[in-house]
Amino acid sequence: MSKKAVLGALAAAIALAYGGSTWWAGTKIKSVFDTALDELPKQTALVRVVDRSYEKGFFGAVSIVTIEIGCAAQTAQVPAIKPAEGDDEEDGESAAPFKPVRLTFRDTIRHGPLAGGTLAAATIDSELVLDVKSQAKAEQLFGKAKPLTAYTKVGFDGGYTSDLTVAPAKVTDEGKAQFIWQGAQARIEVNGARTQVHYDLTMPGLDVSDVRTGATMKMGKLTGKADMDSSAGWILATGKTEGRLESFEFAAPKGLGTAEGAEGKALPTVLLQNIDMLADASIKDGLYASTGTIKGAGKIGETKIDKFEMSSGGRRIHAAGYKKLADAWLKSSAINGCGKGGAKASQAAMQTLMDQLAPDLKAMAKYNPEMGLDKLLVEIGGKRGEISYTAGMVGVTDEDLQAPGMALLMKRGVLKANARLPMQWLEQIAATGAESGQTPPPEMVAGLVEQGEAMNFVKRDGTDITSQLEYSEGSLKINGKPLGGMGK
């Protein structure tokens, strides 16, 4: 075979291989789109795919999808309107339902293996599609910038990385209010099995002001990141999430009066700084646990807050039972406020769901579930106050599960609460509240505390006032004594 023939055969083989790879990439990407859009409405009753098209070519494709968020038109909850005199009232309902929101997205797809000049199964440019009316409204907020865009690189294993951008927005109502948002950026990385997710988020800042009252709210830079495992479903996603808000400030020098020209009493300026937010969730032996913590420092008026910290969470939550309850809740249009009957119908649907899942809820009690406020701590001027409480079930047996829910709760329910506050804070609170007549004067605080001590409601620990409450095995104790033994 001549050299020219060999080169020709090699070129043909390369072209065939590239063409085959491109065909494979195009087929795989379409399959990914189809699967994602088929699964989306199965997650919740409040999201639906109402229109979709996929025009596939050899080197690329264009997907246009319209989703609807809110109650479906045929089940939309109607607003409560007082009937006119002489009209029949039908549970405060009118004939016109709330309209759900529709969003249309266009995805411009380039097939690999060289997609848009990069080695990938595909690259996708996504944008929000607006009609003429919506475009005019969007330009009032975002100017000529596109409100939402995304660039996605899809790997050959099906994993992808998406870079999302929300444009900065500004709204000014001359002489009344102003809203300035500096936009947001996010990077999301998902593995091929759709079980591992990592994201990084940045929001540079937000400023809102009310010219009439002088009230302002300012948020500094917000950053966040997470590494999550969603193999058990997104409701039971596990892993760690971290966030940091540089500052938050709220000021209302003229109060929050709503009447034209009215001024209320000035509120103290609230300034919080270096706010860290942490969350952690895990599943072990089929039991779900999660904790969330927020901490930082700041100032309220002239009072400096050296430190504040709040942690809350749940432990030993039966994962399968929790997922079953959450799925049923999200998929019920009635519970989510859709359909005729308004709030009453929603409450009735919720009660029906609770009745249906009562056996599952009771079964969850066997695992000693617990949740609550693990810590609320504040430090001011070297003084520390702390409050906590937890509620749960302990020692539930199969025999206990035969009892009605309330009887089970009264027998096996456990509630613990603790409080520690500096006496000085109680006096300062009394002094502030006495000005408006909402609290007794400061000179009465000591006497009230002494009465509380005599009845065993509170105890003194140095300069602090403490109290402990515990309900377990059907009895209530305060500071270690049964309620019936108080004051003895």
Tab-separated table of C-alpha atoms in Angstrom:
chain	number	residue	atom	x	y	z
A	1	MET	CA	0.000	0.000	0.000
A	2	SER	CA	1.357	3.416	-0.951
A	3	LYS	CA	2.181	6.055	1.624
A	4	LYS	CA	-0.634	8.221	0.298
A	5	ALA	CA	-3.097	5.350	0.680
A	6	VAL	CA	-1.923	4.696	4.234
A	7	LEU	CA	-2.363	8.348	5.174
A	8	GLY	CA	-5.781	8.343	3.561
A	9	ALA	CA	-6.837	5.261	5.483
A	10	LEU	CA	-5.494	6.775	8.724
A	11	ALA	CA	-7.386	10.013	8.111
A	12	ALA	CA	-10.559	8.057	7.400
A	13	ALA	CA	-10.099	6.049	10.610
A	14	ILE	CA	-9.583	9.233	12.642
A	15	ALA	CA	-12.639	10.847	11.058
A	16	LEU	CA	-14.691	7.721	11.707
A	17	ALA	CA	-13.513	7.544	15.335
A	18	TYR	CA	-14.186	11.249	15.896
A	19	GLY	CA	-17.571	10.976	14.254
A	20	GLY	CA	-18.433	7.957	16.371
A	21	SER	CA	-17.381	9.793	19.530
A	22	THR	CA	-19.447	12.807	18.550
A	23	TRP	CA	-22.484	10.635	17.860
A	24	TRP	CA	-21.991	8.859	21.208
A	25	ALA	CA	-21.626	12.182	23.052
A	26	GLY	CA	-24.763	13.581	21.442
A	27	THR	CA	-26.771	10.472	22.330
A	28	LYS	CA	-25.515	10.455	25.915
A	29	ILE	CA	-26.270	14.144	26.497
A	30	LYS	CA	-29.812	13.785	25.167
A	31	SER	CA	-30.323	10.814	27.487
A	32	VAL	CA	-29.123	12.910	30.432
A	33	PHE	CA	-31.577	15.706	29.554
A	34	ASP	CA	-34.472	13.281	29.133
A	35	THR	CA	-33.775	11.570	32.461
A	36	ALA	CA	-33.425	14.851	34.366
A	37	LEU	CA	-36.648	16.314	32.968
A	38	ASP	CA	-38.579	13.099	33.572
A	39	GLU	CA	-37.445	12.993	37.211
A	40	LEU	CA	-38.003	16.682	38.017
A	41	PRO	CA	-41.813	16.644	38.445
A	42	LYS	CA	-41.591	13.450	40.514
A	43	GLN	CA	-39.823	15.330	43.323
A	44	THR	CA	-42.557	17.807	44.266
A	45	ALA	CA	-46.101	18.810	43.363
A	46	LEU	CA	-44.964	22.425	42.936
A	47	VAL	CA	-42.708	21.969	39.873
A	48	ARG	CA	-43.766	20.734	36.445
A	49	VAL	CA	-42.280	20.571	32.952
A	50	VAL	CA	-44.925	22.118	30.708
A	51	ASP	CA	-43.030	22.265	27.414
A	52	ARG	CA	-39.788	20.823	26.079
A	53	SER	CA	-38.045	20.512	22.745
A	54	TYR	CA	-34.691	19.037	21.753
A	55	GLU	CA	-33.306	19.715	18.284
A	56	LYS	CA	-30.339	17.407	17.873
A	57	GLY	CA	-27.706	17.866	15.184
A	58	PHE	CA	-24.479	15.980	14.620
A	59	PHE	CA	-22.156	18.535	16.245
A	60	GLY	CA	-24.615	20.005	18.701
A	61	ALA	CA	-28.171	20.485	19.866
A	62	VAL	CA	-30.559	23.073	21.270
A	63	SER	CA	-32.850	22.275	24.190
A	64	ILE	CA	-35.677	24.598	25.214
A	65	VAL	CA	-37.547	23.755	28.399
A	66	THR	CA	-40.357	25.593	30.179
A	67	ILE	CA	-41.005	24.726	33.807
A	68	GLU	CA	-43.892	25.856	35.967
A	69	ILE	CA	-43.405	26.627	39.650
A	70	GLY	CA	-46.344	26.784	42.041
A	71	CYS	CA	-49.769	25.183	42.077
A	72	ALA	CA	-50.941	23.660	38.819
A	73	ALA	CA	-53.646	25.715	37.124
A	74	GLN	CA	-56.360	23.123	37.783
A	75	THR	CA	-55.474	22.873	41.491
A	76	ALA	CA	-54.304	26.414	42.219
A	77	GLN	CA	-55.461	27.773	45.547
A	78	VAL	CA	-57.805	30.698	45.223
A	79	PRO	CA	-57.207	33.862	47.245
A	80	ALA	CA	-59.428	34.714	50.183
A	81	ILE	CA	-61.699	37.635	49.230
A	82	LYS	CA	-64.493	38.966	51.375
A	83	PRO	CA	-67.753	38.398	49.499
A	84	ALA	CA	-69.921	41.357	48.582
A	85	GLU	CA	-73.071	41.938	50.586
A	86	GLY	CA	-75.768	39.540	49.490
A	87	ASP	CA	-73.306	37.083	47.922
A	88	ASP	CA	-72.942	33.563	49.227
A	89	GLU	CA	-69.649	33.036	51.012
A	90	GLU	CA	-67.850	29.883	49.962
A	91	ASP	CA	-65.067	29.639	52.564
A	92	GLY	CA	-63.739	33.039	51.494
A	93	GLU	CA	-62.852	31.911	47.960
A	94	SER	CA	-63.075	33.690	44.639
A	95	ALA	CA	-63.215	32.132	41.198
A	96	ALA	CA	-59.795	33.337	39.964
A	97	PRO	CA	-56.825	31.160	40.987
A	98	PHE	CA	-53.308	32.418	41.532
A	99	LYS	CA	-51.225	32.005	38.398
A	100	PRO	CA	-48.101	29.839	38.723
A	101	VAL	CA	-44.755	31.187	37.507
A	102	ARG	CA	-43.289	29.854	34.263
A	103	LEU	CA	-39.595	29.978	33.375
A	104	THR	CA	-38.083	29.035	30.018
A	105	PHE	CA	-34.445	28.010	29.603
A	106	ARG	CA	-32.465	27.593	26.391
A	107	ASP	CA	-29.443	25.263	26.397
A	108	THR	CA	-27.029	25.492	23.448
A	109	ILE	CA	-25.100	22.205	23.406
A	110	ARG	CA	-21.825	21.429	21.609
A	111	HIS	CA	-20.981	17.742	21.309
A	112	GLY	CA	-17.507	16.379	22.105
A	113	PRO	CA	-14.947	15.011	22.137
A	114	LEU	CA	-13.732	18.517	21.221
A	115	ALA	CA	-16.651	20.619	22.371
A	116	GLY	CA	-16.167	24.322	21.974
A	117	GLY	CA	-12.411	23.861	21.817
A	118	THR	CA	-12.180	21.824	25.034
A	119	LEU	CA	-11.885	18.093	25.657
A	120	ALA	CA	-15.315	17.060	26.973
A	121	ALA	CA	-18.366	14.996	26.140
A	122	ALA	CA	-20.199	18.298	25.712
A	123	THR	CA	-20.321	21.929	26.720
A	124	ILE	CA	-23.605	23.710	27.386
A	125	ASP	CA	-24.399	27.419	27.414
A	126	SER	CA	-27.645	28.072	29.281
A	127	GLU	CA	-29.722	31.201	29.591
A	128	LEU	CA	-33.128	32.352	30.741
A	129	VAL	CA	-35.475	33.093	27.824
A	130	LEU	CA	-37.818	36.054	28.266
A	131	ASP	CA	-40.753	37.274	26.231
A	132	VAL	CA	-41.039	40.946	25.258
A	133	LYS	CA	-43.000	41.904	28.370
A	134	SER	CA	-40.720	40.000	30.736
A	135	GLN	CA	-37.627	41.373	28.977
A	136	ALA	CA	-38.800	44.919	29.642
A	137	LYS	CA	-39.281	44.121	33.333
A	138	ALA	CA	-35.908	42.389	33.494
A	139	GLU	CA	-34.165	45.428	32.032
A	140	GLN	CA	-35.585	47.517	34.869
A	141	LEU	CA	-33.717	45.216	37.268
A	142	PHE	CA	-30.639	44.015	35.393
A	143	GLY	CA	-30.165	46.587	32.642
A	144	LYS	CA	-28.960	45.002	29.394
A	145	ALA	CA	-27.235	42.094	31.186
A	146	LYS	CA	-28.702	38.605	30.961
A	147	PRO	CA	-30.386	37.841	34.321
A	148	LEU	CA	-29.171	34.242	34.576
A	149	THR	CA	-26.534	32.382	32.598
A	150	ALA	CA	-24.614	29.137	33.050
A	151	TYR	CA	-21.729	27.363	31.366
A	152	THR	CA	-21.499	23.597	31.865
A	153	LYS	CA	-18.745	21.173	30.944
A	154	VAL	CA	-19.882	17.543	30.800
A	155	GLY	CA	-17.259	14.837	31.344
A	156	PHE	CA	-17.114	11.519	29.532
A	157	ASP	CA	-18.253	9.757	32.713
A	158	GLY	CA	-21.432	11.876	32.821
A	159	GLY	CA	-20.206	14.143	35.601
A	160	TYR	CA	-20.324	17.878	35.049
A	161	THR	CA	-19.147	21.261	36.269
A	162	SER	CA	-21.451	24.278	35.980
A	163	ASP	CA	-20.579	27.932	36.447
A	164	LEU	CA	-23.710	29.994	37.161
A	165	THR	CA	-23.942	33.771	37.139
A	166	VAL	CA	-26.816	35.940	38.317
A	167	ALA	CA	-26.411	39.522	37.124
A	168	PRO	CA	-26.344	42.479	39.546
A	169	ALA	CA	-29.722	44.158	39.976
A	170	LYS	CA	-30.828	47.662	40.951
A	171	VAL	CA	-34.293	49.058	41.586
A	172	THR	CA	-34.950	52.658	42.531
A	173	ASP	CA	-38.387	53.983	43.414
A	174	GLU	CA	-37.651	57.693	43.386
A	175	GLY	CA	-38.107	59.239	46.807
A	176	LYS	CA	-39.298	55.953	48.364
A	177	ALA	CA	-36.905	53.021	48.294
A	178	GLN	CA	-33.809	51.549	46.693
A	179	PHE	CA	-32.643	47.972	46.198
A	180	ILE	CA	-29.093	47.196	45.067
A	181	TRP	CA	-27.893	43.611	44.713
A	182	GLN	CA	-24.395	42.912	43.460
A	183	GLY	CA	-25.272	39.577	41.872
A	184	ALA	CA	-24.063	36.056	42.586
A	185	GLN	CA	-21.703	33.438	41.186
A	186	ALA	CA	-21.666	29.714	41.864
A	187	ARG	CA	-19.713	26.671	40.704
A	188	ILE	CA	-21.359	23.260	41.023
A	189	GLU	CA	-19.492	19.983	40.479
A	190	VAL	CA	-21.393	16.675	40.243
A	191	ASN	CA	-19.926	13.222	39.693
A	192	GLY	CA	-21.076	10.834	36.979
A	193	ALA	CA	-23.248	8.784	39.345
A	194	ARG	CA	-25.005	11.974	40.573
A	195	THR	CA	-24.173	11.029	44.164
A	196	GLN	CA	-21.395	13.515	45.043
A	197	VAL	CA	-21.899	17.278	44.863
A	198	HIS	CA	-19.512	20.124	45.565
A	199	TYR	CA	-20.392	23.801	45.260
A	200	ASP	CA	-18.832	27.209	45.852
A	201	LEU	CA	-21.017	30.299	46.144
A	202	THR	CA	-20.223	34.015	46.260
A	203	MET	CA	-22.645	36.910	46.733
A	204	PRO	CA	-20.763	40.244	46.890
A	205	GLY	CA	-23.436	42.204	48.750
A	206	LEU	CA	-26.927	43.659	49.113
A	207	ASP	CA	-28.178	47.142	50.095
A	208	VAL	CA	-31.827	48.010	50.752
A	209	SER	CA	-33.042	51.417	51.935
A	210	ASP	CA	-36.379	53.094	52.668
A	211	VAL	CA	-36.042	56.802	52.004
A	212	ARG	CA	-39.254	57.671	53.859
A	213	THR	CA	-38.249	56.116	57.189
A	214	GLY	CA	-34.496	56.143	56.725
A	215	ALA	CA	-34.398	52.393	57.422
A	216	THR	CA	-31.481	50.561	55.815
A	217	MET	CA	-30.307	46.969	55.561
A	218	LYS	CA	-26.840	46.104	54.323
A	219	MET	CA	-25.325	42.680	53.783
A	220	GLY	CA	-21.629	42.289	53.097
A	221	LYS	CA	-19.969	39.556	51.094
A	222	LEU	CA	-21.417	36.070	51.538
A	223	THR	CA	-19.385	32.995	50.612
A	224	GLY	CA	-20.254	29.336	50.966
A	225	LYS	CA	-19.033	25.897	50.013
A	226	ALA	CA	-20.226	22.332	50.499
A	227	ASP	CA	-19.261	18.729	49.886
A	228	MET	CA	-22.383	16.594	49.879
A	229	ASP	CA	-23.319	12.953	49.359
A	230	SER	CA	-26.803	12.622	47.853
A	231	SER	CA	-26.781	8.858	47.289
A	232	ALA	CA	-29.677	8.478	49.771
A	233	GLY	CA	-31.666	11.226	48.025
A	234	TRP	CA	-31.347	14.993	48.264
A	235	ILE	CA	-33.668	15.122	51.288
A	236	LEU	CA	-31.136	12.980	53.173
A	237	ALA	CA	-28.001	14.594	51.709
A	238	THR	CA	-25.019	14.254	54.039
A	239	GLY	CA	-21.709	16.063	54.330
A	240	LYS	CA	-20.399	19.438	55.413
A	241	THR	CA	-21.457	22.962	54.466
A	242	GLU	CA	-19.608	26.149	55.398
A	243	GLY	CA	-20.584	29.754	54.921
A	244	ARG	CA	-19.363	33.179	55.993
A	245	LEU	CA	-21.147	36.527	55.969
A	246	GLU	CA	-18.768	39.429	56.444
A	247	SER	CA	-21.364	41.777	57.889
A	248	PHE	CA	-25.059	42.455	58.393
A	249	GLU	CA	-26.360	45.870	59.421
A	250	PHE	CA	-29.885	47.102	60.061
A	251	ALA	CA	-30.786	50.632	61.087
A	252	ALA	CA	-34.170	52.343	61.588
A	253	PRO	CA	-33.494	55.851	62.958
A	254	LYS	CA	-37.145	56.825	62.545
A	255	GLY	CA	-38.654	53.505	63.518
A	256	LEU	CA	-40.793	51.476	61.168
A	257	GLY	CA	-43.901	53.667	60.978
A	258	THR	CA	-46.113	52.905	57.985
A	259	ALA	CA	-48.376	55.939	57.853
A	260	GLU	CA	-47.360	58.677	55.433
A	261	GLY	CA	-45.083	61.101	57.215
A	262	ALA	CA	-45.322	59.161	60.474
A	263	GLU	CA	-42.237	58.490	62.553
A	264	GLY	CA	-41.927	55.764	65.115
A	265	LYS	CA	-39.499	55.315	67.955
A	266	ALA	CA	-35.938	54.904	66.751
A	267	LEU	CA	-34.710	51.319	66.886
A	268	PRO	CA	-31.149	50.509	67.952
A	269	THR	CA	-28.800	49.791	65.071
A	270	VAL	CA	-27.932	46.110	64.737
A	271	LEU	CA	-24.476	45.269	63.417
A	272	LEU	CA	-23.286	41.655	63.135
A	273	GLN	CA	-19.809	40.836	61.859
A	274	ASN	CA	-17.748	37.834	60.764
A	275	ILE	CA	-20.702	35.476	60.893
A	276	ASP	CA	-19.691	31.842	60.369
A	277	MET	CA	-22.294	29.239	59.412
A	278	LEU	CA	-21.539	25.533	59.654
A	279	ALA	CA	-23.690	22.477	58.959
A	280	ASP	CA	-22.937	18.784	59.143
A	281	ALA	CA	-25.153	15.800	58.371
A	282	SER	CA	-24.496	12.062	58.451
A	283	ILE	CA	-26.220	8.679	58.272
A	284	LYS	CA	-24.964	5.759	60.340
A	285	ASP	CA	-26.747	2.453	60.796
A	286	GLY	CA	-29.788	3.893	59.033
A	287	LEU	CA	-30.078	6.850	61.447
A	288	TYR	CA	-29.790	10.443	60.274
A	289	ALA	CA	-28.131	13.192	62.321
A	290	SER	CA	-27.566	16.853	61.521
A	291	THR	CA	-26.275	19.948	63.276
A	292	GLY	CA	-26.207	23.580	62.278
A	293	THR	CA	-24.193	26.346	63.919
A	294	ILE	CA	-24.050	30.091	63.444
A	295	LYS	CA	-21.610	32.280	65.365
A	296	GLY	CA	-20.074	35.709	65.253
A	297	ALA	CA	-19.825	39.048	67.044
A	298	GLY	CA	-21.508	42.410	66.735
A	299	LYS	CA	-23.239	45.343	68.341
A	300	ILE	CA	-26.808	46.378	69.170
A	301	GLY	CA	-27.012	50.105	69.739
A	302	GLU	CA	-24.150	50.909	72.079
A	303	THR	CA	-24.004	47.383	73.488
A	304	LYS	CA	-21.111	45.359	72.122
A	305	ILE	CA	-21.701	41.633	71.654
A	306	ASP	CA	-18.352	39.946	72.190
A	307	LYS	CA	-19.663	36.615	70.935
A	308	PHE	CA	-22.881	34.886	69.965
A	309	GLU	CA	-23.336	31.262	69.001
A	310	MET	CA	-26.402	29.166	68.201
A	311	SER	CA	-26.382	25.437	67.473
A	312	SER	CA	-29.357	23.206	66.777
A	313	GLY	CA	-29.897	19.788	65.310
A	314	GLY	CA	-31.412	16.339	65.419
A	315	ARG	CA	-30.041	12.899	66.211
A	316	ARG	CA	-31.097	9.298	65.717
A	317	ILE	CA	-33.739	10.133	63.114
A	318	HIS	CA	-34.770	6.974	61.247
A	319	ALA	CA	-33.688	7.869	57.717
A	320	ALA	CA	-36.147	5.684	55.783
A	321	GLY	CA	-39.129	6.871	57.836
A	322	TYR	CA	-38.117	10.509	57.527
A	323	LYS	CA	-37.681	10.219	53.754
A	324	LYS	CA	-41.088	8.592	53.382
A	325	LEU	CA	-42.730	11.423	55.317
A	326	ALA	CA	-40.839	14.164	53.451
A	327	ASP	CA	-41.559	12.655	50.029
A	328	ALA	CA	-45.268	12.358	50.780
A	329	TRP	CA	-45.334	15.936	52.031
A	330	LEU	CA	-43.595	17.384	48.970
A	331	LYS	CA	-45.697	15.396	46.500
A	332	SER	CA	-49.034	16.410	48.014
A	333	SER	CA	-50.507	19.416	46.217
A	334	ALA	CA	-53.182	19.811	48.916
A	335	ILE	CA	-50.690	20.072	51.770
A	336	ASN	CA	-48.746	22.677	49.800
A	337	GLY	CA	-51.811	24.928	49.619
A	338	CYS	CA	-53.167	23.926	46.210
A	339	GLY	CA	-56.792	23.109	45.557
A	340	LYS	CA	-60.064	24.434	46.856
A	341	GLY	CA	-60.603	24.981	50.536
A	342	GLY	CA	-57.527	27.058	51.296
A	343	ALA	CA	-55.903	26.640	54.706
A	344	LYS	CA	-58.666	24.361	56.008
A	345	ALA	CA	-58.185	21.925	53.131
A	346	SER	CA	-54.422	22.038	53.581
A	347	GLN	CA	-54.755	21.237	57.298
A	348	ALA	CA	-57.172	18.416	56.525
A	349	ALA	CA	-54.780	16.938	53.963
A	350	MET	CA	-51.957	17.191	56.462
A	351	GLN	CA	-54.006	15.383	59.088
A	352	THR	CA	-54.899	12.659	56.580
A	353	LEU	CA	-51.221	12.211	55.754
A	354	MET	CA	-50.315	12.006	59.442
A	355	ASP	CA	-53.001	9.362	59.959
A	356	GLN	CA	-51.713	7.346	56.985
A	357	LEU	CA	-48.114	7.528	58.165
A	358	ALA	CA	-48.879	7.091	61.876
A	359	PRO	CA	-47.392	3.568	61.973
A	360	ASP	CA	-44.184	4.835	60.333
A	361	LEU	CA	-43.968	7.813	62.694
A	362	LYS	CA	-44.441	5.581	65.714
A	363	ALA	CA	-41.804	3.181	64.429
A	364	MET	CA	-39.334	6.068	64.234
A	365	ALA	CA	-39.812	6.586	67.986
A	366	LYS	CA	-38.087	3.242	68.690
A	367	TYR	CA	-34.727	4.725	67.705
A	368	ASN	CA	-34.694	7.337	70.530
A	369	PRO	CA	-34.939	10.392	68.233
A	370	GLU	CA	-33.938	13.766	69.648
A	371	MET	CA	-33.870	17.314	68.360
A	372	GLY	CA	-33.645	20.793	69.765
A	373	LEU	CA	-31.614	23.924	70.427
A	374	ASP	CA	-28.302	22.578	71.652
A	375	LYS	CA	-26.895	25.978	72.536
A	376	LEU	CA	-27.803	29.654	72.391
A	377	LEU	CA	-24.922	31.564	73.898
A	378	VAL	CA	-24.281	35.305	74.159
A	379	GLU	CA	-21.283	37.060	75.753
A	380	ILE	CA	-21.486	40.763	76.603
A	381	GLY	CA	-18.974	42.660	78.739
A	382	GLY	CA	-17.455	39.519	80.210
A	383	LYS	CA	-20.894	38.129	81.150
A	384	ARG	CA	-22.326	35.035	79.501
A	385	GLY	CA	-25.913	33.902	79.050
A	386	GLU	CA	-26.886	30.495	77.725
A	387	ILE	CA	-30.134	28.679	76.889
A	388	SER	CA	-30.675	25.148	75.547
A	389	TYR	CA	-33.418	22.570	75.174
A	390	THR	CA	-33.897	19.121	73.630
A	391	ALA	CA	-36.993	17.035	73.021
A	392	GLY	CA	-37.167	13.370	72.097
A	393	MET	CA	-38.351	9.839	72.822
A	394	VAL	CA	-36.524	7.279	74.955
A	395	GLY	CA	-37.079	3.579	75.644
A	396	VAL	CA	-40.014	2.962	73.301
A	397	THR	CA	-40.953	-0.734	73.085
A	398	ASP	CA	-43.108	-2.676	70.632
A	399	GLU	CA	-45.807	-2.778	73.305
A	400	ASP	CA	-45.669	1.014	73.642
A	401	LEU	CA	-46.361	1.351	69.924
A	402	GLN	CA	-49.825	-0.108	70.419
A	403	ALA	CA	-50.853	2.935	72.464
A	404	PRO	CA	-52.352	6.100	70.929
A	405	GLY	CA	-49.833	8.732	69.842
A	406	MET	CA	-50.467	11.127	72.737
A	407	ALA	CA	-50.273	8.345	75.307
A	408	LEU	CA	-46.968	7.220	73.782
A	409	LEU	CA	-45.640	10.756	73.918
A	410	MET	CA	-46.646	11.269	77.544
A	411	LYS	CA	-45.066	7.960	78.593
A	412	ARG	CA	-41.819	7.974	76.612
A	413	GLY	CA	-41.375	11.628	75.710
A	414	VAL	CA	-38.392	13.487	77.195
A	415	LEU	CA	-37.913	17.258	77.392
A	416	LYS	CA	-34.895	18.958	78.907
A	417	ALA	CA	-34.280	22.704	79.131
A	418	ASN	CA	-31.560	24.765	80.784
A	419	ALA	CA	-31.087	28.498	81.220
A	420	ARG	CA	-28.337	30.634	82.729
A	421	LEU	CA	-28.574	34.428	82.728
A	422	PRO	CA	-26.552	37.067	84.575
A	423	MET	CA	-28.608	38.890	87.203
A	424	GLN	CA	-27.259	42.130	85.766
A	425	TRP	CA	-28.943	41.411	82.433
A	426	LEU	CA	-32.324	40.881	84.097
A	427	GLU	CA	-31.969	44.257	85.806
A	428	GLN	CA	-31.017	45.951	82.540
A	429	ILE	CA	-33.940	44.333	80.715
A	430	ALA	CA	-36.279	45.492	83.469
A	431	ALA	CA	-34.895	49.038	83.270
A	432	THR	CA	-35.442	49.149	79.506
A	433	GLY	CA	-38.918	47.605	79.620
A	434	ALA	CA	-40.090	49.733	82.552
A	435	GLU	CA	-39.965	52.836	80.338
A	436	SER	CA	-42.850	51.428	78.284
A	437	GLY	CA	-44.565	49.714	81.206
A	438	GLN	CA	-43.870	46.250	79.804
A	439	THR	CA	-41.800	44.994	82.754
A	440	PRO	CA	-41.712	45.698	86.487
A	441	PRO	CA	-39.175	48.330	87.637
A	442	PRO	CA	-35.574	47.180	88.256
A	443	GLU	CA	-35.888	47.511	92.053
A	444	MET	CA	-38.510	44.745	92.023
A	445	VAL	CA	-36.340	42.245	90.135
A	446	ALA	CA	-34.394	41.081	93.198
A	447	GLY	CA	-37.628	40.424	95.093
A	448	LEU	CA	-39.122	38.463	92.201
A	449	VAL	CA	-35.966	36.362	91.944
A	450	GLU	CA	-36.138	35.621	95.693
A	451	GLN	CA	-39.739	34.465	95.276
A	452	GLY	CA	-38.661	32.249	92.392
A	453	GLU	CA	-35.909	30.753	94.572
A	454	ALA	CA	-38.358	30.044	97.377
A	455	MET	CA	-40.612	28.165	94.924
A	456	ASN	CA	-37.610	26.362	93.370
A	457	PHE	CA	-38.265	27.874	89.943
A	458	VAL	CA	-34.767	29.403	89.794
A	459	LYS	CA	-31.455	29.139	91.599
A	460	ARG	CA	-28.580	31.511	92.185
A	461	ASP	CA	-25.082	30.562	91.090
A	462	GLY	CA	-22.809	33.445	92.006
A	463	THR	CA	-24.026	36.417	89.972
A	464	ASP	CA	-26.064	34.203	87.623
A	465	ILE	CA	-29.631	32.935	87.729
A	466	THR	CA	-30.126	29.350	86.570
A	467	SER	CA	-33.043	27.049	85.949
A	468	GLN	CA	-33.398	23.440	84.795
A	469	LEU	CA	-36.527	21.687	83.591
A	470	GLU	CA	-36.896	17.985	82.806
A	471	TYR	CA	-39.890	15.935	81.764
A	472	SER	CA	-39.377	12.173	81.580
A	473	GLU	CA	-41.243	8.978	82.451
A	474	GLY	CA	-44.447	10.985	82.788
A	475	SER	CA	-43.199	13.365	85.497
A	476	LEU	CA	-41.965	16.948	85.498
A	477	LYS	CA	-39.005	18.156	87.510
A	478	ILE	CA	-37.715	21.677	87.980
A	479	ASN	CA	-34.195	22.054	89.307
A	480	GLY	CA	-34.207	18.360	90.216
A	481	LYS	CA	-37.411	18.388	92.255
A	482	PRO	CA	-40.791	16.977	91.175
A	483	LEU	CA	-43.342	19.662	90.445
A	484	GLY	CA	-45.467	18.451	93.373
A	485	GLY	CA	-42.552	19.044	95.742
A	486	MET	CA	-41.988	22.657	94.779
A	487	GLY	CA	-41.427	25.049	97.666
A	488	LYS	CA	-40.807	22.287	100.192
